[in-house]
Coordinates of C-alpha atoms in Angstrom, one line a residue:
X252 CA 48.4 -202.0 38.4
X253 CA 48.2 -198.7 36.5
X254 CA 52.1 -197.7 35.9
X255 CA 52.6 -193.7 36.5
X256 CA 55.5 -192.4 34.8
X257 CA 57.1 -188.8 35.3
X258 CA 59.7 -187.8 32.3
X259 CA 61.4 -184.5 33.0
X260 CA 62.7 -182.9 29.9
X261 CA 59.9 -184.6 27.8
X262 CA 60.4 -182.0 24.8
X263 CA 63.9 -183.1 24.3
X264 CA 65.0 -186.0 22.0
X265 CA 65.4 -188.4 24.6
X266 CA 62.7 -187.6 26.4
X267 CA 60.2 -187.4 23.5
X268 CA 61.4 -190.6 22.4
X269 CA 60.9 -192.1 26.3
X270 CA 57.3 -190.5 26.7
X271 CA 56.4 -192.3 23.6
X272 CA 58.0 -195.7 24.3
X273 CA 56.1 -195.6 27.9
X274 CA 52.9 -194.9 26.6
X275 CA 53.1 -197.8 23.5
X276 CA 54.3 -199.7 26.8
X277 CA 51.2 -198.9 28.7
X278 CA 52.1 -196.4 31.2
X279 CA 50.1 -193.1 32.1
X280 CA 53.1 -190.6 31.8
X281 CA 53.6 -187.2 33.2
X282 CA 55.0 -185.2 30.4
X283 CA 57.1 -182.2 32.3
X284 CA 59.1 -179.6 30.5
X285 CA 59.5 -175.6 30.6
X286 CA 56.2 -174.0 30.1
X287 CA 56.3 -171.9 26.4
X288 CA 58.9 -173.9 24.8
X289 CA 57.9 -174.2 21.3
X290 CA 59.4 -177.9 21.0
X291 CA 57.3 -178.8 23.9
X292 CA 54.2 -177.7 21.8
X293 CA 55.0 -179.2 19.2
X294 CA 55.7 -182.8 20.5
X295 CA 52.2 -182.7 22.3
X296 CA 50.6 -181.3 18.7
X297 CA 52.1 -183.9 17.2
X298 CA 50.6 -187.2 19.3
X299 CA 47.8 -189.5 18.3
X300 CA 44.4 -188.9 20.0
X301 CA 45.2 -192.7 21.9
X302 CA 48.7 -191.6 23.0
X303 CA 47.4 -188.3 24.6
X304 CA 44.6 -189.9 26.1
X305 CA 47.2 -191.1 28.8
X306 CA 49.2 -188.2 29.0
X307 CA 49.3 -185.2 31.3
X308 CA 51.0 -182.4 30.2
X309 CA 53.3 -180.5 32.9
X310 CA 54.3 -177.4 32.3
X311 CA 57.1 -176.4 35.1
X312 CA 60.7 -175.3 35.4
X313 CA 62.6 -177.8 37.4
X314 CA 64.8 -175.0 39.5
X315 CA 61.4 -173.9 40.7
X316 CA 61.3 -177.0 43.5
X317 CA 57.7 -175.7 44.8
X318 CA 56.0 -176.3 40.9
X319 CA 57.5 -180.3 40.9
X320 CA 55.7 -181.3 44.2
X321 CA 52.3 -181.4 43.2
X322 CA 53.2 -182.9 39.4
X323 CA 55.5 -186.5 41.5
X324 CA 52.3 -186.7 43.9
X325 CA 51.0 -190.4 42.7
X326 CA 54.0 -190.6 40.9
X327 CA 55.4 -194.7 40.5
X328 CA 58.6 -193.4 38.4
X329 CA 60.6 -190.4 37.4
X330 CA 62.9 -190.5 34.6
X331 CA 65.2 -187.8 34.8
X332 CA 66.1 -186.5 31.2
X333 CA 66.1 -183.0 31.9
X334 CA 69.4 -180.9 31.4
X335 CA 71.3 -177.8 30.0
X336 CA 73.9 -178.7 27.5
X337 CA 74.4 -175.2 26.0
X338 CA 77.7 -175.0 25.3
X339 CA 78.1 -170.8 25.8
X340 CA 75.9 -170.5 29.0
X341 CA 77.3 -169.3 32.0
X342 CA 77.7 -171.4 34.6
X343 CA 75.4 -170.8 37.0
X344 CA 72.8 -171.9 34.2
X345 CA 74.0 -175.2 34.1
X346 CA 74.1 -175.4 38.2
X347 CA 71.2 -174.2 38.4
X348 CA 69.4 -176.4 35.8
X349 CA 71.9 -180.0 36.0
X350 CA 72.8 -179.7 39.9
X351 CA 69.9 -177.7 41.7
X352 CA 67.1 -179.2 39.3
X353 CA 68.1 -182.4 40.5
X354 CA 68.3 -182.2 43.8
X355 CA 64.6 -180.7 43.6
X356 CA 63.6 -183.4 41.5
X357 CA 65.0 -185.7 44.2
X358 CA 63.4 -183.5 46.8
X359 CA 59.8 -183.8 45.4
X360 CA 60.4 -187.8 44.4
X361 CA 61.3 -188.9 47.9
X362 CA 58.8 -186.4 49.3
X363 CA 56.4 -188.4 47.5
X364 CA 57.3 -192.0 48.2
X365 CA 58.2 -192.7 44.4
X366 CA 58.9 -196.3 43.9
X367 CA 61.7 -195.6 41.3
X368 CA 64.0 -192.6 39.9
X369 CA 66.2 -193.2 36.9
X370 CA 69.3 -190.5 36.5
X371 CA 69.8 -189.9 32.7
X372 CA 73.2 -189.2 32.6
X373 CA 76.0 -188.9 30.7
X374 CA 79.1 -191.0 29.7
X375 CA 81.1 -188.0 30.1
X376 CA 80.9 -188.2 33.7
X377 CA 83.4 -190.2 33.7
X378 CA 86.5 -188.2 32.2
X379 CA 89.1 -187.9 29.7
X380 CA 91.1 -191.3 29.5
X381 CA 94.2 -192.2 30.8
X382 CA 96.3 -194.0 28.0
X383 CA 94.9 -197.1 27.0
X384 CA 92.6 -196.7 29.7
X385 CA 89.0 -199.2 29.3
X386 CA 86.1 -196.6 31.1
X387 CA 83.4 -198.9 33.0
X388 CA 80.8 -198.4 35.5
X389 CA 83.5 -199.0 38.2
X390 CA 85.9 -196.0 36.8
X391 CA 85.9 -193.1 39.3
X392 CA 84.1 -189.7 37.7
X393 CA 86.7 -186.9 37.0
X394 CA 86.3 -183.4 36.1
X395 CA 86.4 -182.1 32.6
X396 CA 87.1 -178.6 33.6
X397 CA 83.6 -177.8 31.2
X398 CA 80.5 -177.3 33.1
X399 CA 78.0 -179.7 31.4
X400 CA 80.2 -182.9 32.0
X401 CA 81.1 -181.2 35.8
X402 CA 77.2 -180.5 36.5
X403 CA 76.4 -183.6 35.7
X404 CA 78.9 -185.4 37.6
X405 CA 77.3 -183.8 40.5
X406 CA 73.7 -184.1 39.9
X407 CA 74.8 -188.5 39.7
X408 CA 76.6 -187.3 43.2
X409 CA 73.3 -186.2 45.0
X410 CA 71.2 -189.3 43.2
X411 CA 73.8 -191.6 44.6
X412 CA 73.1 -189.8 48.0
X413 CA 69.2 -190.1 48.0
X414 CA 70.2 -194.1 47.1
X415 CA 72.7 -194.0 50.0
X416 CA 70.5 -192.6 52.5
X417 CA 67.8 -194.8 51.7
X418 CA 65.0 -192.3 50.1
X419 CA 65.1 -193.1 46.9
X420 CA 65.6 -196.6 44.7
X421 CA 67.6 -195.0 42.3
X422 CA 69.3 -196.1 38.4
X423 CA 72.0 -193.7 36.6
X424 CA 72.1 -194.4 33.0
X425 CA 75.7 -193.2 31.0
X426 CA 74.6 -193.3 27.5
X427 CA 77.7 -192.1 24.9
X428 CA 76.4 -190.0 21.8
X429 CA 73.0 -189.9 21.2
X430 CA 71.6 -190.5 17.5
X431 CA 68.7 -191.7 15.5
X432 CA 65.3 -190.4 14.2
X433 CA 63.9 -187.4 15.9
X434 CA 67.6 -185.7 16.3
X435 CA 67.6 -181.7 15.7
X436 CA 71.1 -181.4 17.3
X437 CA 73.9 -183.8 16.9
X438 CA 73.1 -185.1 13.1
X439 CA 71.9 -181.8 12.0
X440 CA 74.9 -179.8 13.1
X441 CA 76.8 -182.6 11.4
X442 CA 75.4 -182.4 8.1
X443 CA 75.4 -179.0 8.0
X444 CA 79.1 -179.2 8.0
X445 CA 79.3 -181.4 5.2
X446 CA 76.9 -179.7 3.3
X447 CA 79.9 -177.1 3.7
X448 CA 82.1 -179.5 2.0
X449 CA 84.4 -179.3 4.6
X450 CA 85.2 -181.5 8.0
X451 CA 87.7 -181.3 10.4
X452 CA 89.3 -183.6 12.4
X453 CA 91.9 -183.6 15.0
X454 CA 93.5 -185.9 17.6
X455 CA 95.8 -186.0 20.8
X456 CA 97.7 -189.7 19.8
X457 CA 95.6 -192.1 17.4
X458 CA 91.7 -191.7 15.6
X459 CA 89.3 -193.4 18.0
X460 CA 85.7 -195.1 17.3
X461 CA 83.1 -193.0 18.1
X462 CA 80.5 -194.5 20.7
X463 CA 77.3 -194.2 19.2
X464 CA 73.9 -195.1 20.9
X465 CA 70.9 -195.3 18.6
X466 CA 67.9 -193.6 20.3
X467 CA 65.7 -196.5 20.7
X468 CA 67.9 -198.5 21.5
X469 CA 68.9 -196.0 24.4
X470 CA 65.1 -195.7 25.8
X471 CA 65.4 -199.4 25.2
X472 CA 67.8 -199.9 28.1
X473 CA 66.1 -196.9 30.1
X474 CA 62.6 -198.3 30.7
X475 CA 64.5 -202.1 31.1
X476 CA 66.7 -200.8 34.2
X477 CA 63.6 -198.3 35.5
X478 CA 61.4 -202.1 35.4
X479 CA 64.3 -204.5 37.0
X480 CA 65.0 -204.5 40.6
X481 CA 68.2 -205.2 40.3
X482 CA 68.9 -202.3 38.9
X483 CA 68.7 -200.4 42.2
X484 CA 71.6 -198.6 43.1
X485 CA 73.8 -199.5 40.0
X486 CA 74.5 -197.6 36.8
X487 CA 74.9 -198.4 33.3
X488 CA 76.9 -197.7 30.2
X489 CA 74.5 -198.0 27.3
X490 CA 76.3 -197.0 23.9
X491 CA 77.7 -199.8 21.3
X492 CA 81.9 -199.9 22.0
X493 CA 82.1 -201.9 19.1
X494 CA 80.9 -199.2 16.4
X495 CA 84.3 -199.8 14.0
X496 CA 83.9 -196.2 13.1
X497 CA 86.3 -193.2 13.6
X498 CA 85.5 -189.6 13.1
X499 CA 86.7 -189.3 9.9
X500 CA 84.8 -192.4 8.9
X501 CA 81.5 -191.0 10.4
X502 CA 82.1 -187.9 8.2
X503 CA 82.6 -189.4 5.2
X504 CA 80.1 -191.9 5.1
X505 CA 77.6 -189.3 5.7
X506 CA 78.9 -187.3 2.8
X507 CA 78.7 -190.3 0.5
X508 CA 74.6 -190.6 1.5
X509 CA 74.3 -187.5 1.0
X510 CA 76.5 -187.5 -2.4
X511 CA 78.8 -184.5 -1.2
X512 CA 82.3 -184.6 -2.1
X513 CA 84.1 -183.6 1.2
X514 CA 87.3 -182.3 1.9
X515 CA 89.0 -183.8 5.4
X516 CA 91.1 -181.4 7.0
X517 CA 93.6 -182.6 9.9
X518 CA 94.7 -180.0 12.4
X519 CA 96.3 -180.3 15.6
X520 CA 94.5 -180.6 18.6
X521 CA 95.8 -177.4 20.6
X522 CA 95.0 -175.2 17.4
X523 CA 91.5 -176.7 17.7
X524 CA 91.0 -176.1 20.9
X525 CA 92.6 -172.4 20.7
X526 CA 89.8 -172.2 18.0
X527 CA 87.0 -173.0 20.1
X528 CA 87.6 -171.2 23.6
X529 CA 87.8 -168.0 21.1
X530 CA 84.9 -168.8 19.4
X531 CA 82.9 -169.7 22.4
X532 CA 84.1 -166.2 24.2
X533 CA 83.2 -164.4 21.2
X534 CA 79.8 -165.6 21.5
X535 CA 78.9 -165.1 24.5
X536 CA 79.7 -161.5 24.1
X537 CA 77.3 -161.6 21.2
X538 CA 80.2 -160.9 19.0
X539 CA 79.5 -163.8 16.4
X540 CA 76.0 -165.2 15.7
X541 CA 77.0 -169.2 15.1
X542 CA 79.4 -170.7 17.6
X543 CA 82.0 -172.3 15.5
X544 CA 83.0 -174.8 17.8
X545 CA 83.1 -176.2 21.2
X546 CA 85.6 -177.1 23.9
X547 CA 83.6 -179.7 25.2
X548 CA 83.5 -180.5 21.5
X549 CA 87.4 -180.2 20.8
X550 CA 88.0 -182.6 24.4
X551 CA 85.0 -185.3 23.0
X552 CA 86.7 -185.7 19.8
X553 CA 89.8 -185.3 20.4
X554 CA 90.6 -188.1 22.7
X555 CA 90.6 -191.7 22.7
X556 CA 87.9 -193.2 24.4
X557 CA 87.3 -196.4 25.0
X558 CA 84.1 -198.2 27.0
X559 CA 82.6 -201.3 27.9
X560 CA 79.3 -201.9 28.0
X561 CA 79.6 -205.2 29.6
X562 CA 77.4 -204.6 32.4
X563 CA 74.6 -204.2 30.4
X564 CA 75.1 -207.3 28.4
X565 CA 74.6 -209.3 31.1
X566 CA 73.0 -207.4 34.0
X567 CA 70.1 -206.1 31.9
X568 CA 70.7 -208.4 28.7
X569 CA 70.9 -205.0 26.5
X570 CA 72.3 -205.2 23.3
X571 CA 72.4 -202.7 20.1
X572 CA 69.8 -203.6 18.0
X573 CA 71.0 -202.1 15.2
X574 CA 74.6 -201.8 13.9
X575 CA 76.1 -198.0 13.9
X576 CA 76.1 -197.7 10.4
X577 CA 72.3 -199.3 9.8
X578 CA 71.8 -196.2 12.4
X579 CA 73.3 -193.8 10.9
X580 CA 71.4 -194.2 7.5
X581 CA 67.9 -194.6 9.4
X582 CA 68.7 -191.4 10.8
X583 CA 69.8 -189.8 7.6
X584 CA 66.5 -191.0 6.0
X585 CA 64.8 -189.3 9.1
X586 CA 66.6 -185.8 8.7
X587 CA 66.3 -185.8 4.9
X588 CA 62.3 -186.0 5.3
X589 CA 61.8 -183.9 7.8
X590 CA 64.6 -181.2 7.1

């Protein structure tokens, strides 16, 4: 039987990476992102004559629920990659986009008797820690007070729902921090702060391991839980909680690649913070150009999470196939070539 696949968000790095895996896998996929966006272009320019031979291209805007019913027609299975992360938007961006895009991707999927949808999510969803606190799949979302972790807490609310009331067989995947060839945000925006010869770190209590997912290792776990019926109605954490490697570590390994000597600076978390709400006001009032940091930023590394990713193990039998710092090299080769 002829597998349909629907990936929203196909130009971004997961969903590039996905719509690639699929097709090597032997799926026709639906390739949907925002019509005109130059990375879109530029992914599809960039395919083999065999890949695109079983791709459609969708141009369409996910708020616009009218544009997604036609594309999920004779659809088998939607993965769901698509979602604002812009750190100054307002938001009603990120509602619009992460809460109202879902629930029109849900619309359309159940509309169209879709055998599978599979929630990309976000390991965020689940909160700051308590002290000493182990996060699993069982650990009850909580607010971050920013509005990407917040929006997507309730787009996984209205998947759940479709699940719950029986339209849709649904999968939530929590990856932790995304990495790995094909990366033009997360590594990029790291190295260019070590090409500055500077990084700073800060911490509430104690430096924590970061928890790193290597990109196909992620899409790995994606297209596994999208293919076993078990998977129906249950969510995953899929990052490695064994990295070994803290912030400062991740810095300065990088620097050492990239033969940099690099300065470690340690401030306190509160000034950090203070540093990025004023940065992040500034530029949304188009006072500053770059924004210098994040909150959401400040809160991720700032705090000591810890995951398991036990359920995985043994309910899908995922596993990292590479370690973190294998993965981080890879990826350095990758930006060094095409940087």
């Amino acid at each position: 039987m002829n597998k349909i696949a629907l990936v929203t968000g196909a130009a971004g790095f997961v969903g590039q990476a996905l719509v690639k895996q699929l097709l090597e896998n032997g799926y026709t996929v639906k390739a949907l992102d925002l019509p005109g966006n130059p990375e879109f272009s530029r992914f599809i320019d960039g395919l083999t004559t065999q890949q695109l031979a079983n791709l459609t291209v969708c141009p369409a805007d996910i708020t616009h629920l009218a544009s997604l019913k036609p594309i999920v027609s004779g659809v088998s299975y939607v993965f769901h990659t698509a979602a604002l992360l812009n750190s100054v938007a307002p938001r009603s961006a990120f509602k619009s986009v992460n809460v109202q895009g879902t629930q029109n991707i849900c619309d359309a999927a159940s509309e169209a008797g879709v055998d599978r949808f599979i929630l990309i999510s976000t390991s965020d969803v689940f909160g700051i820690p308590q002290s000493a606190e182990v996060i699993t799949e069982k650990t009850a979302y909580r607010s971050w007070g920013e509005p990407y972790a917040d929006t997507k807490i309730a787009a996984c609310n209205i998947v759940k729902d479709y699940q719950k009331r029986g339209l849709l067989n649904t999968t939530i995947i929590y990856p932790g921090w995304v990495y790995g060839p094909g990366d033009r945000q997360f590594f990029p925006a790291i190295i260019d702060m070590i090409k500055d010869k500077h990084a700073f770190i800060w911490h509430k209590n104690e430096p924590y391991c970061v928890d790193l997912v290597y990109i196909h290792d992620l899409v790995s776990a994606i297209i596994t839980a999208g293919e076993t019926n078990t998977a129906i109605g249950e969510g995953y954490l899929i990052l490695d909680d064994n990295t070994g490697i803290t912030p400062e570590q991740f810095f300065t390994h990088i620097a050492a690649e990239l033969s940099i000597k690099l300065k470690i600076h340690k401030l306190p978390y509160g000034l950090m913070y203070a540093v990025a709400w004023i940065s992040q006001q500034l530029k949304q009032k188009g006072l500053i150009k770059n924004l210098l940091l994040s909150t959401t930023d400040v809160k991720a590394f700032g705090n000591n999470f810890t995951f398991s990713n036990e359920k995985a193990r043994n309910a899908l039998q995922w596993t990292p196939s590479v370690s973190a710092k294998e993965g981080i090299d890879i990826s350095l080769e990758w930006q060094q070539r095409h940087n």
